[in-house]
Amino acid sequence: MMDRLIPISLILLSTLTHVFAQSSTTAPVPTGIPIQGDYTGPLRPRVHYSPPKGFMNDPNGLFKDSNGTWHLYYQYNPTDVVAGNQHWGHATSPDLYTWTNQPIALFPPNSTSGVFSGSIVTDPGNTSGFFPNTTNGVVAIYTLNTPEKQTQEIAYSFDDGYTFTPYAGNPVLDVNSKQFRDPKVVRYGDNWVMVIAFAAEYVIGIYTSPDLKTWTHASNVSHVGFLGVQYECPNLVELPIRSGDNSSNGRGADEEKGWVLTISINPGAPLGGSITQYFPGEFNGTHFTPHDGATRLSNFGKDDYAGQFFYNQSVSIGWASNWEYTNLVPTAKEGWRSSMTLPRENYLVDTGVKGWELVQEIYDLQPIVSNNLTSSRNLVNTSQEVGFGDGNGTAVYFDLNITLPTNITFSPYASINFTFSTASSGEQLKGGYILAGATPYTIWVDRGKTNGFEYPLFTEKFSASQLKPAQRIQGIIDKSLSEIYVDNGALVGTVDVYPTAPFTKLSVGTGDLPEGSNVSLEVWELKDTWA
Ligand SMILES: *[C@@H]1O[C@H](CO)[C@@H](O)[C@H](O)[C@H]1NC(C)=O
Ligand SMILES: *[C@@H]1O[C@H](CO)[C@@H](O)[C@H](O)[C@H]1NC(C)=O
Ligand SMILES: *[C@@H]1O[C@H](CO)[C@@H](O)[C@H](O)[C@H]1NC(C)=O
Ligand SMILES: *[C@@H]1O[C@H](CO)[C@@H](O)[C@H](O)[C@H]1NC(C)=O
Ligand SMILES: *[C@@H]1O[C@H](CO)[C@@H](O)[C@H](O)[C@H]1NC(C)=O
Ligand SMILES: *[C@@H]1O[C@H](CO)[C@@H](O)[C@H](O)[C@H]1NC(C)=O
Ligand SMILES: *[C@@H]1O[C@H](CO)[C@@H](O)[C@H](O)[C@H]1NC(C)=O
Ligand SMILES: *[C@@H]1O[C@H](CO)[C@@H](O)[C@H](O)[C@H]1NC(C)=O
Ligand SMILES: *[C@@H]1O[C@H](CO)[C@@H](O)[C@H](O)[C@H]1NC(C)=O
Ligand SMILES: *[C@@H]1O[C@H](CO)[C@@H](O)[C@H](O)[C@H]1NC(C)=O
Ligand SMILES: *[C@@H]1O[C@H](CO)[C@@H](O)[C@H](O)[C@H]1NC(C)=O
Ligand SMILES: *[C@@H]1O[C@H](CO)[C@@H](O)[C@H](O)[C@H]1NC(C)=O
């Protein structure tokens, strides 16, 4: 085990130079078989992915294979519960919630190098030449980190991404830099397009390639948004455009689409540590131009970083942690650290005066929705309480639809509240929506009334405001992680939370709402995907 001081020095190392320490253990890394995990610990999420053991960070290589199976790879230290010794862990799922751990997919060539973040594409047209007789070819594009530099390599798979062969001609992109990483590749016309971070220069490079092997520099996007200390994990994605008032409706066949560039920064996020920012804009195959000068964040909490889009899909997953404290959180006593966010279905909305915004809906929950715990068609100025999980807790989802009279001045006390509580220790995760006051229409979450983790940078309270009152609030508690979605994902808050006893009760209530309001509530138990 590592000394208590080492994680702190690791944080400095990883945040300032992104050079992960190599593992101090000599434990062999299993090849060819999945690593076994104990998923029964009280902090283990039931519907968010977490690694079997060891330390996980960025999602990598997200893609859907020719059989419809979703693949999640991730930055993985299989030999310790702090960052380092980077491999690509791997898990697969039919529904993005129920995951099966697979053998580690990518290994560093030796103990002084690491396989850092990257992406995966499918190559049904054999553009790479790796796939003479198959249409289900898969290519991973990733950063190899060595003490000397960071170069980009590729590896190919004939079996839908379960096993990979590194390309003999690696590296495919080497600019002799120690801070050049996290390639994300998409298809545009007859070309492959890579976005990649010149991390310490605040530049996202755009490269093109006909075959994934030879890359040509096309343009740079420089010094946009918050710089933080480093740029990381860019994504470029074309997303559907939908009308803001029709967010849950089906899409037309000839729907419009728009481009988004995402850039993760660490440290130096407005709330501290790491966060992802995004830029809606135009992309023409070589150049990206943001629509406006605004910087938009993908989350109002602190625990959503390095989000990646599945190849050729509008679905994304982020890393639900923050480099400020990820190497210190108490799940280590259960042998693991870090979870992923929920999967999200993304689209763009033209909000008018505020410009283009990303909306991140919870991906179809239906496969994991279980028992109806309670519901109410009229939760106006009253509250409802429900217990769950037989003393051990479980994952729970609540859904509130809210209709409020328009053109009304709300009472200064008009509010909607929700509280998850533990049975005996009196710990709480509280949240709510404030309809009045100096900043009207504000969602808030407070994780400060829990006792499992104290750290100066483990900020307690988060909030975000809107121009119009919320029409829907959805929330999930999942042991050591909570996510709040306002207006079907117009605002998303991801909040790690560490109680010393499991949450087993939810109370939802509203107060001082005006006449003519209508609030409906449903609370559902979610399936235990690891049972
Ligand atoms: C995917 O489908 C193909 C063709 O149906 C099948 O041969 C292959 O075994 C499947 N792969 C996996 C991993 O299920
Ligand atoms: C480890 O592998 C990298 C990449 O192939 C290489 O540059 C480096 O020299 C190797 N280091 C050792 C000690 O063999
Ligand atoms: C795939 O590419 C390789 C190398 O260019 C080529 O030899 C092979 O014929 C191609 N196969 C198909 C089916 O296009
Ligand atoms: C592709 O098919 C050709 C002709 O059937 C065969 O000679 C070759 O070995 C196959 N290649 C692979 C990689 O399976
Ligand atoms: C793109 O940015 C990189 C990193 O700062 C720089 O080395 C390169 O010269 C830039 N290329 C162009 C064409 O501006
Ligand atoms: C929402 O969808 C309906 C039916 O497709 C359409 O008539 C309506 O104009 C849409 N509303 C907005 C604000 O786009
Ligand atoms: C893409 O945009 C850049 C910058 O505006 C321009 O120089 C280039 O010609 C455009 N390319 C195409 C194919 O339109
Ligand atoms: C949930 O169960 C309650 C009582 O058993 C019932 O009244 C309500 O209609 C159910 N709600 C849903 C959404 O099925
Ligand atoms: C609660 O957890 C304990 C410890 O893991 C276990 O022994 C017990 O069976 C669980 N109870 C229920 C109702 O699941
Ligand atoms: C709200 O009030 C404004 C100004 O009086 C008016 O223009 C608007 O039509 C009203 N909107 C609704 C929905 O009543
Ligand atoms: C909601 O929570 C706030 C802050 O704790 C409290 O002031 C308010 O009375 C609560 N409202 C309701 C309806 O419970
Ligand atoms: C809220 O509205 C959505 C449709 O917009 C519906 O699917 C959901 O069941 C509703 N939930 C509640 C609690 O009424």
XYZ file of C-alpha atoms and ligand atoms in Angstrom:
699
model
C 0.000 0.000 0.000
C 1.084 3.529 -0.606
C 2.051 5.922 2.087
C -0.635 8.497 2.964
C 1.565 11.310 1.673
C 2.160 9.819 -1.716
C -1.294 10.493 -3.120
C -0.828 14.202 -2.462
C 2.449 14.328 -4.344
C 0.750 12.316 -7.047
C -1.949 14.943 -7.361
C 0.691 17.598 -7.893
C 2.517 15.463 -10.405
C -0.566 14.530 -12.333
C -2.082 17.973 -12.373
C 1.028 19.932 -13.188
C 2.737 17.672 -15.666
C 0.257 14.860 -16.118
C 3.097 12.426 -15.552
C 1.521 9.650 -13.565
C 3.754 7.883 -11.096
C 4.325 4.300 -11.987
C 2.957 1.754 -9.567
C 5.051 0.984 -6.528
C 3.685 -2.541 -6.364
C 5.064 -5.456 -8.281
C 1.702 -7.206 -8.515
C 1.370 -8.759 -11.958
C -1.379 -7.367 -14.180
C -3.720 -10.150 -15.320
C -3.880 -10.680 -19.072
C -6.633 -12.497 -20.943
C -9.088 -12.711 -18.038
C -11.294 -10.060 -16.463
C -10.109 -8.696 -13.121
C -12.487 -9.839 -10.397
C -14.167 -7.206 -8.261
C -16.139 -7.148 -5.028
C -19.169 -4.968 -5.797
C -20.864 -5.337 -2.384
C -19.219 -2.445 -0.519
C -21.545 0.223 0.921
C -20.124 2.972 -1.340
C -20.291 0.942 -4.574
C -22.648 2.455 -7.164
C -25.339 0.057 -8.442
C -26.063 1.662 -11.844
C -22.992 3.810 -12.529
C -19.913 1.938 -13.797
C -16.959 1.560 -11.418
C -13.860 -0.617 -11.966
C -13.548 -4.072 -10.378
C -10.595 -2.888 -8.298
C -7.831 -0.292 -8.498
C -8.091 3.228 -9.902
C -10.066 4.471 -12.892
C -10.059 7.857 -14.639
C -10.992 9.091 -18.149
C -13.419 7.116 -20.326
C -11.601 6.039 -23.506
C -12.415 4.384 -26.826
C -16.185 4.552 -26.425
C -17.904 2.777 -29.335
C -20.836 0.575 -30.247
C -19.783 -2.605 -32.045
C -21.277 -4.345 -35.059
C -23.423 -6.469 -32.729
C -24.897 -3.465 -30.941
C -22.784 -3.981 -27.815
C -21.551 -0.825 -26.114
C -17.830 -0.742 -25.227
C -16.374 1.356 -22.440
C -12.599 1.506 -22.031
C -11.013 3.606 -19.352
C -7.750 4.895 -17.936
C -6.904 2.195 -15.460
C -4.339 1.453 -12.784
C -5.021 -2.218 -12.031
C -2.372 -2.422 -9.310
C -3.200 0.469 -6.982
C -6.029 2.777 -5.882
C -4.269 5.960 -7.037
C -3.535 7.162 -10.576
C -0.521 5.610 -12.297
C 0.539 2.564 -14.341
C -1.995 3.543 -17.013
C -3.697 0.740 -18.980
C -7.006 0.626 -20.863
C -9.529 -1.241 -18.725
C -12.579 -2.545 -20.595
C -16.244 -3.318 -19.963
C -19.204 -4.078 -22.240
C -22.940 -3.515 -21.939
C -26.172 -4.112 -23.853
C -27.890 -1.052 -22.324
C -25.110 1.282 -21.009
C -26.079 0.446 -17.401
C -25.479 -3.291 -16.992
C -21.742 -3.798 -17.467
C -19.590 -6.911 -17.800
C -15.918 -6.501 -16.977
C -13.607 -7.666 -19.765
C -9.867 -8.369 -19.797
C -7.638 -5.281 -19.936
C -7.540 -4.176 -23.578
C -4.315 -2.167 -23.915
C -1.068 -2.592 -21.987
C 1.954 -0.288 -21.919
C 5.039 -1.848 -23.536
C 7.126 -1.559 -20.349
C 7.020 -0.244 -16.808
C 8.170 3.294 -17.620
C 5.449 3.970 -20.185
C 1.672 4.317 -19.953
C -1.233 4.001 -22.366
C -2.979 7.332 -21.921
C -6.386 8.484 -23.175
C -7.698 8.069 -26.690
C -10.576 6.942 -28.824
C -11.824 4.143 -31.067
C -13.311 4.111 -34.553
C -14.833 1.340 -36.620
C -13.409 0.872 -40.110
C -15.969 -1.049 -42.154
C -14.472 0.380 -45.379
C -10.958 -0.954 -44.604
C -9.470 2.518 -45.032
C -6.647 1.429 -42.756
C -5.871 -1.690 -44.759
C -5.866 -3.741 -41.552
C -9.102 -5.513 -42.412
C -8.901 -7.471 -45.651
C -11.787 -9.820 -44.930
C -14.030 -8.169 -42.349
C -16.404 -5.232 -42.125
C -16.228 -5.054 -38.318
C -12.685 -3.731 -38.029
C -11.942 -1.640 -34.922
C -9.002 0.763 -34.483
C -7.898 2.371 -31.215
C -5.984 5.663 -31.355
C -4.245 6.561 -28.083
C -1.330 8.380 -26.486
C 1.741 6.448 -25.451
C 3.365 8.302 -22.577
C 7.065 7.728 -22.012
C 9.531 9.702 -19.890
C 10.770 11.312 -23.109
C 7.519 12.320 -24.844
C 3.883 11.692 -25.682
C 3.240 10.130 -29.092
C 0.097 8.854 -30.781
C -0.231 5.164 -31.554
C -2.878 2.933 -33.085
C -3.873 -0.690 -32.480
C -6.375 -2.790 -34.409
C -8.899 -5.452 -33.480
C -10.558 -8.205 -35.520
C -12.892 -9.295 -32.703
C -15.077 -6.235 -32.042
C -12.633 -4.612 -29.643
C -11.872 -7.409 -27.190
C -8.225 -7.877 -28.206
C -5.859 -5.498 -30.015
C -2.620 -5.686 -31.987
C -0.437 -2.556 -31.915
C 0.421 -1.320 -35.425
C 3.994 -2.186 -36.408
C 4.501 1.326 -37.804
C 3.791 3.135 -34.500
C 3.922 5.950 -33.585
C 1.606 7.473 -36.179
C 1.995 11.025 -34.847
C 5.037 12.371 -33.047
C 5.719 16.102 -32.696
C 8.441 15.594 -30.100
C 6.332 16.962 -27.254
C 5.885 15.895 -23.636
C 2.417 17.471 -23.549
C 0.572 16.199 -26.627
C -2.246 13.796 -25.902
C -5.786 12.397 -25.864
C -6.601 11.945 -29.588
C -10.318 11.750 -30.413
C -11.054 10.669 -33.973
C -14.250 11.159 -35.972
C -15.222 10.606 -39.601
C -15.827 13.601 -41.906
C -16.517 12.890 -45.588
C -13.723 10.677 -46.893
C -11.334 11.604 -44.107
C -10.559 10.801 -40.531
C -10.326 13.878 -38.305
C -8.411 13.951 -35.027
C -8.691 16.550 -32.284
C -5.831 16.422 -29.802
C -4.544 18.586 -26.963
C -1.254 20.460 -26.995
C -2.001 20.413 -23.280
C 0.425 23.021 -21.988
C 0.047 25.393 -24.946
C -3.773 25.745 -24.725
C -4.139 24.540 -28.277
C -6.414 21.885 -29.737
C -4.788 20.563 -32.885
C -6.947 19.305 -35.743
C -5.350 16.660 -37.985
C -6.731 14.706 -40.943
C -5.889 11.285 -42.344
C -7.086 9.017 -45.156
C -6.016 5.797 -43.403
C -5.472 6.446 -39.645
C -1.732 5.895 -40.215
C -0.588 9.161 -41.794
C -1.775 12.393 -40.226
C -1.614 15.922 -41.620
C -1.989 19.027 -39.490
C -5.059 20.990 -40.639
C -5.582 23.778 -38.099
C -5.402 24.827 -34.468
C -8.043 26.095 -32.061
C -6.081 28.209 -29.598
C -6.779 29.784 -26.225
C -10.554 29.418 -26.155
C -12.602 29.388 -22.949
C -11.072 28.793 -19.557
C -7.433 27.797 -19.835
C -6.988 26.349 -16.369
C -3.500 24.867 -16.087
C -3.854 22.368 -18.940
C -6.172 21.439 -21.803
C -7.060 17.748 -22.059
C -9.384 15.227 -23.699
C -10.934 17.257 -26.547
C -13.948 15.882 -28.417
C -15.405 17.039 -31.714
C -18.899 15.752 -32.399
C -21.833 16.424 -34.684
C -25.096 16.380 -32.720
C -28.785 16.636 -33.570
C -30.436 20.024 -33.184
C -33.775 19.966 -31.418
C -36.256 22.576 -30.342
C -35.896 23.494 -26.701
C -39.597 23.075 -25.976
C -39.717 19.653 -27.571
C -36.786 18.115 -25.784
C -38.364 14.723 -25.149
C -39.963 14.322 -28.542
C -38.798 11.957 -31.223
C -36.528 13.220 -33.942
C -37.278 13.752 -37.576
C -35.402 11.782 -40.212
C -34.039 14.919 -41.854
C -33.120 16.643 -38.632
C -30.522 19.342 -38.629
C -27.179 18.805 -36.980
C -24.536 21.019 -35.435
C -20.952 20.635 -34.253
C -19.561 20.939 -30.740
C -15.963 21.023 -29.541
C -15.413 20.018 -25.917
C -12.223 20.736 -23.983
C -11.519 19.503 -20.479
C -9.319 21.641 -18.237
C -7.356 20.641 -15.170
C -6.724 22.122 -12.696
C -8.139 25.626 -12.719
C -11.851 24.984 -13.231
C -14.083 27.828 -11.991
C -15.195 25.625 -9.080
C -11.700 24.204 -8.614
C -9.881 21.258 -10.130
C -11.198 19.695 -13.307
C -14.231 20.334 -15.524
C -15.332 20.097 -19.160
C -16.249 23.152 -21.237
C -17.898 23.117 -24.633
C -18.110 25.305 -27.728
C -20.952 24.934 -30.259
C -19.700 25.987 -33.681
C -19.050 25.302 -37.355
C -16.741 22.583 -38.630
C -15.905 22.200 -42.320
C -13.556 19.217 -42.273
C -10.413 21.141 -41.380
C -11.373 24.203 -39.327
C -13.574 24.667 -36.269
C -15.095 28.081 -35.511
C -17.153 28.645 -32.344
C -20.525 30.353 -32.890
C -19.792 32.924 -30.190
C -17.236 33.934 -27.595
C -18.964 32.258 -24.655
C -17.530 29.487 -22.491
C -20.133 26.954 -21.377
C -19.649 24.235 -18.786
C -21.156 20.794 -19.106
C -21.913 20.394 -15.393
C -22.778 22.601 -12.408
C -21.212 20.107 -9.999
C -17.516 19.330 -9.687
C -17.452 15.652 -10.590
C -17.710 15.362 -14.369
C -14.487 15.374 -16.367
C -13.010 14.156 -19.641
C -16.415 13.222 -21.060
C -16.245 11.309 -24.311
C -18.781 10.676 -27.087
C -19.277 7.173 -28.430
C -17.918 6.954 -31.962
C -20.542 8.123 -34.453
C -23.224 8.466 -31.735
C -24.735 11.318 -29.749
C -24.247 9.374 -26.502
C -21.563 10.326 -23.989
C -20.116 9.270 -20.625
C -17.891 11.326 -18.307
C -15.545 10.509 -15.429
C -17.446 11.287 -12.214
C -14.576 12.641 -10.159
C -12.211 15.573 -9.773
C -8.396 15.556 -9.747
C -8.442 17.772 -6.654
C -9.404 14.826 -4.448
C -9.819 11.704 -6.555
C -6.678 10.071 -5.111
C -7.969 10.589 -1.538
C -11.637 9.555 -1.522
C -12.707 6.861 0.957
C -13.831 4.205 -1.541
C -10.195 3.011 -1.424
C -11.106 1.018 1.673
C -13.343 -1.037 -0.622
C -10.420 -1.516 -3.038
C -11.476 0.828 -5.840
C -11.674 4.500 -6.768
C -13.887 6.454 -9.215
C -17.108 5.929 -11.132
C -18.363 7.044 -14.513
C -21.340 9.384 -14.959
C -24.648 8.098 -16.270
C -24.769 7.677 -20.040
C -26.345 10.700 -21.706
C -28.136 11.368 -24.981
C -26.959 14.756 -26.244
C -28.366 17.349 -28.572
C -28.109 21.074 -29.281
C -30.709 23.738 -28.701
C -30.769 27.317 -29.932
C -31.941 29.078 -26.786
C -32.239 32.452 -28.481
C -30.699 35.173 -26.383
C -28.249 32.762 -24.690
C -27.175 31.117 -27.925
C -26.507 27.434 -28.499
C -26.527 25.078 -25.545
C -25.820 21.406 -25.057
C -28.642 19.355 -23.541
C -27.660 16.073 -21.892
C -30.629 13.798 -21.266
C -30.366 10.692 -19.127
C -29.999 7.820 -21.595
C -33.049 5.502 -21.651
C -33.404 4.285 -18.047
C -36.200 1.842 -18.828
C -34.026 -1.317 -18.764
C -33.056 -0.661 -15.149
C -36.208 0.858 -13.697
C -37.509 -1.495 -11.021
C -40.052 -0.978 -8.212
C -42.403 1.966 -8.022
C -41.603 3.293 -4.536
C -44.152 6.099 -4.447
C -45.857 8.643 -6.641
C -48.031 11.701 -6.329
C -50.075 13.672 -8.858
C -50.377 16.654 -6.551
C -47.276 17.483 -4.576
C -48.117 21.175 -4.201
C -47.200 22.595 -0.794
C -46.905 19.190 0.773
C -44.216 16.532 1.002
C -43.758 12.828 0.564
C -41.288 10.483 2.212
C -40.210 7.018 1.201
C -37.738 4.446 2.539
C -35.698 2.185 0.292
C -33.109 -0.558 0.237
C -33.922 -2.550 3.394
C -31.339 -0.787 5.517
C -28.512 -1.147 2.993
C -29.725 1.394 0.488
C -29.880 0.972 -3.269
C -29.996 3.188 -6.347
C -33.122 5.370 -6.508
C -34.495 7.662 -9.207
C -36.990 10.464 -8.685
C -38.815 12.454 -11.328
C -40.695 15.732 -10.773
C -42.799 17.443 -13.430
C -43.600 21.013 -12.525
C -46.178 23.367 -14.012
C -46.256 26.887 -12.617
C -48.508 29.799 -13.487
C -46.778 32.325 -15.721
C -46.564 36.043 -15.104
C -46.555 35.704 -11.361
C -44.319 36.986 -8.594
C -43.266 34.036 -6.474
C -43.237 34.243 -2.702
C -39.678 34.602 -1.368
C -40.099 31.130 0.154
C -41.379 29.312 -2.933
C -39.245 26.187 -3.207
C -38.979 22.540 -4.098
C -36.750 20.369 -1.894
C -35.394 16.847 -1.885
C -33.371 15.160 0.862
C -31.708 11.750 0.913
C -31.039 10.633 4.504
C -29.213 7.842 6.267
C -31.117 5.792 8.822
C -29.137 6.242 12.031
C -26.283 8.711 11.523
C -28.480 11.641 10.468
C -26.382 12.352 7.380
C -28.085 14.002 4.414
C -27.633 14.926 0.794
C -29.921 17.903 0.316
C -31.013 19.685 -2.793
C -33.756 21.814 -4.171
C -34.978 24.494 -6.469
C -35.459 28.098 -5.386
C -38.086 30.103 -7.253
C -37.517 33.432 -5.530
C -34.825 35.688 -4.173
C -31.948 37.569 -5.733
C -31.174 34.757 -8.199
C -34.497 33.259 -9.120
C -34.865 29.810 -10.673
C -31.863 28.174 -9.095
C -31.094 24.478 -8.621
C -28.856 23.671 -5.643
C -27.217 20.627 -4.054
C -25.466 20.385 -0.680
C -23.265 17.388 0.128
C -21.851 18.978 3.277
C -24.086 17.112 5.708
C -22.248 13.831 5.215
C -19.315 12.625 7.315
C -17.369 10.121 5.206
C -14.824 12.497 3.665
C -13.411 15.817 4.791
C -10.991 17.756 2.605
C -10.646 21.506 2.013
C -11.187 21.177 -1.734
C -14.144 18.777 -1.403
C -16.516 21.696 -1.905
C -19.935 21.223 -0.348
C -22.502 23.316 -2.223
C -23.304 23.722 -5.905
C -25.939 25.709 -7.776
C -26.942 26.931 -11.219
C -29.557 29.401 -12.417
C -31.948 29.558 -15.339
C -33.914 32.255 -17.153
C -37.190 30.340 -16.868
C -38.513 28.177 -14.018
C -37.735 24.473 -14.317
C -40.401 22.219 -15.758
C -38.744 18.971 -14.740
C -36.218 17.836 -12.135
C -34.839 14.295 -12.178
C -32.439 12.946 -9.574
C -30.547 9.763 -8.872
C -28.821 8.649 -5.718
C -26.430 5.772 -6.242
C -24.560 5.094 -2.986
C -21.546 7.444 -3.344
C -22.760 9.478 -6.285
C -25.773 11.631 -7.106
C -26.840 13.245 -10.379
C -29.458 15.962 -10.849
C -30.932 16.724 -14.302
C -33.022 19.895 -14.741
C -35.324 20.244 -17.757
C -34.275 16.951 -19.318
C -30.586 17.766 -19.076
C -30.467 21.509 -19.810
C -28.593 21.649 -16.487
C -26.728 18.650 -15.066
C -25.127 18.348 -11.633
C -22.895 15.400 -10.793
C -21.925 15.207 -7.143
C -19.827 12.555 -5.399
C -20.996 12.029 -1.818
C -19.555 9.865 0.954
C -21.900 9.101 3.858
C -20.712 6.808 6.672
C -23.988 4.867 6.476
C -26.145 4.126 3.437
C -28.872 6.502 2.291
C -32.187 4.757 2.941
C -34.801 7.520 2.852
C -35.921 10.177 0.372
C -38.150 13.111 1.201
C -39.483 15.415 -1.539
C -41.611 18.470 -0.864
C -42.693 21.848 -2.156
C -43.637 24.987 -0.260
C -45.235 28.370 -0.943
C -46.054 27.519 -4.546
C -48.798 29.789 -5.932
C -52.317 28.724 -6.759
C -52.486 27.058 -10.144
C -49.228 25.138 -9.655
C -49.067 21.466 -10.423
C -46.292 19.084 -9.374
C -46.186 15.349 -10.039
C -43.662 13.008 -8.432
C -42.562 9.467 -9.154
C -39.880 7.603 -7.206
C -38.460 4.382 -8.582
C -36.007 1.875 -7.258
C -33.379 1.048 -9.894
C -32.165 -2.478 -10.552
C -28.947 -3.552 -8.917
C -26.899 -4.072 -12.084
C -24.144 -5.900 -10.178
C -26.429 -8.381 -8.370
C -20.769 -10.540 -33.014
O -21.554 -11.043 -34.054
C -20.864 -11.943 -34.910
C -21.755 -12.264 -36.067
O -23.056 -12.460 -35.627
C -20.436 -13.167 -34.110
O -19.708 -14.050 -34.923
C -19.558 -12.712 -32.965
O -19.225 -13.788 -32.129
C -20.233 -11.653 -32.134
N -19.267 -11.139 -31.231
C -19.521 -11.073 -29.967
C -18.388 -10.595 -29.163
O -20.564 -11.354 -29.485
C 9.703 1.562 -22.989
O 8.957 1.639 -24.195
C 9.041 2.899 -24.838
C 8.089 2.903 -26.006
O 8.321 1.809 -26.827
C 10.478 3.153 -25.257
O 10.572 4.430 -25.830
C 11.367 3.111 -24.029
O 12.700 3.209 -24.412
C 11.171 1.798 -23.289
N 11.894 1.891 -22.044
C 12.617 0.898 -21.583
C 13.304 1.122 -20.291
O 12.756 -0.165 -22.189
C -8.036 -3.983 -47.248
O -6.875 -3.236 -47.387
C -5.731 -4.035 -47.703
C -4.530 -3.139 -47.713
O -4.799 -2.017 -48.529
C -5.932 -4.714 -49.046
O -4.837 -5.582 -49.277
C -7.207 -5.516 -49.021
O -7.476 -6.030 -50.287
C -8.356 -4.649 -48.585
N -9.530 -5.491 -48.473
C -10.713 -5.100 -48.859
C -11.833 -6.094 -48.708
O -10.897 -3.982 -49.295
C -8.394 -13.039 -46.350
O -8.890 -13.868 -47.361
C -7.872 -14.372 -48.214
C -8.530 -15.120 -49.336
O -9.535 -15.956 -48.854
C -6.953 -15.261 -47.395
O -5.905 -15.735 -48.229
C -6.362 -14.450 -46.268
O -5.589 -15.260 -45.439
C -7.456 -13.800 -45.440
N -6.846 -12.894 -44.508
C -7.189 -12.857 -43.237
C -6.484 -11.823 -42.415
O -8.030 -13.580 -42.746
C -0.452 24.549 -33.846
O -0.161 24.561 -32.457
C 1.063 23.912 -32.143
C 1.155 23.868 -30.627
O 1.178 25.161 -30.097
C 2.218 24.644 -32.774
O 3.404 23.953 -32.505
C 1.996 24.714 -34.273
O 2.996 25.492 -34.852
C 0.642 25.305 -34.599
N 0.429 25.213 -36.014
C -0.008 26.231 -36.713
C -0.125 26.017 -38.179
O -0.313 27.274 -36.192
C -42.999 21.092 -30.834
O -43.413 20.022 -31.668
C -44.692 20.206 -32.215
C -45.060 18.932 -32.954
O -43.958 18.434 -33.670
C -44.673 21.432 -33.123
O -45.962 21.648 -33.662
C -44.270 22.637 -32.290
O -44.154 23.762 -33.123
C -42.957 22.402 -31.599
N -42.675 23.487 -30.697
C -41.599 24.235 -30.818
C -41.463 25.332 -29.837
O -40.752 24.027 -31.664
C -12.786 25.699 -43.956
O -12.681 26.910 -43.258
C -11.414 27.535 -43.395
C -11.372 28.714 -42.478
O -12.503 29.484 -42.632
C -11.177 27.899 -44.842
O -9.903 28.472 -44.982
C -11.273 26.632 -45.662
O -11.154 26.944 -47.035
C -12.583 25.932 -45.443
N -12.576 24.671 -46.135
C -13.605 24.256 -46.845
C -13.483 22.917 -47.462
O -14.581 24.958 -47.005
C -47.058 3.598 -7.962
O -47.767 2.900 -6.952
C -48.845 3.642 -6.376
C -49.420 2.912 -5.199
O -49.102 1.582 -5.236
C -49.879 3.887 -7.453
O -50.931 4.647 -6.918
C -49.248 4.651 -8.586
O -50.133 4.821 -9.642
C -47.992 3.956 -9.115
N -47.316 4.878 -10.000
C -46.933 4.543 -11.210
C -46.266 5.617 -12.007
O -47.060 3.425 -11.659
C -26.859 -5.619 4.092
O -25.456 -5.711 3.985
C -24.892 -6.664 4.846
C -23.387 -6.512 4.755
O -22.969 -6.561 3.420
C -25.391 -8.033 4.452
O -24.854 -8.988 5.333
C -26.905 -8.058 4.534
O -27.394 -9.281 4.058
C -27.501 -6.937 3.711
N -28.926 -6.872 3.944
C -29.801 -6.801 2.950
C -31.236 -6.723 3.353
O -29.471 -6.829 1.786
C -46.968 38.165 -19.485
O -47.020 39.558 -19.314
C -46.514 40.274 -20.417
C -46.449 41.749 -20.064
O -47.619 42.114 -19.412
C -47.369 39.999 -21.622
O -46.830 40.681 -22.731
C -47.361 38.520 -21.885
O -48.212 38.210 -22.957
C -47.775 37.729 -20.669
N -47.569 36.318 -20.935
C -48.437 35.403 -20.569
C -48.062 33.999 -20.900
O -49.466 35.660 -19.987
C -36.462 23.873 1.500
O -35.175 23.963 2.039
C -34.872 25.273 2.477
C -33.423 25.251 2.898
O -33.161 24.178 3.726
C -35.813 25.676 3.596
O -35.561 27.004 3.963
C -37.260 25.578 3.089
O -38.142 25.801 4.109
C -37.523 24.208 2.500
N -38.818 24.211 1.863
C -39.641 23.181 1.929
C -40.894 23.330 1.177
O -39.361 22.181 2.541
C -42.783 13.772 -16.562
O -43.000 14.012 -17.933
C -42.398 13.061 -18.801
C -42.709 13.442 -20.213
O -42.291 14.733 -20.476
C -42.915 11.682 -18.502
O -42.219 10.746 -19.288
C -42.685 11.359 -17.032
O -43.260 10.101 -16.736
C -43.329 12.418 -16.176
N -43.008 12.167 -14.782
C -43.853 12.453 -13.813
C -43.397 12.238 -12.434
O -44.941 12.909 -14.034
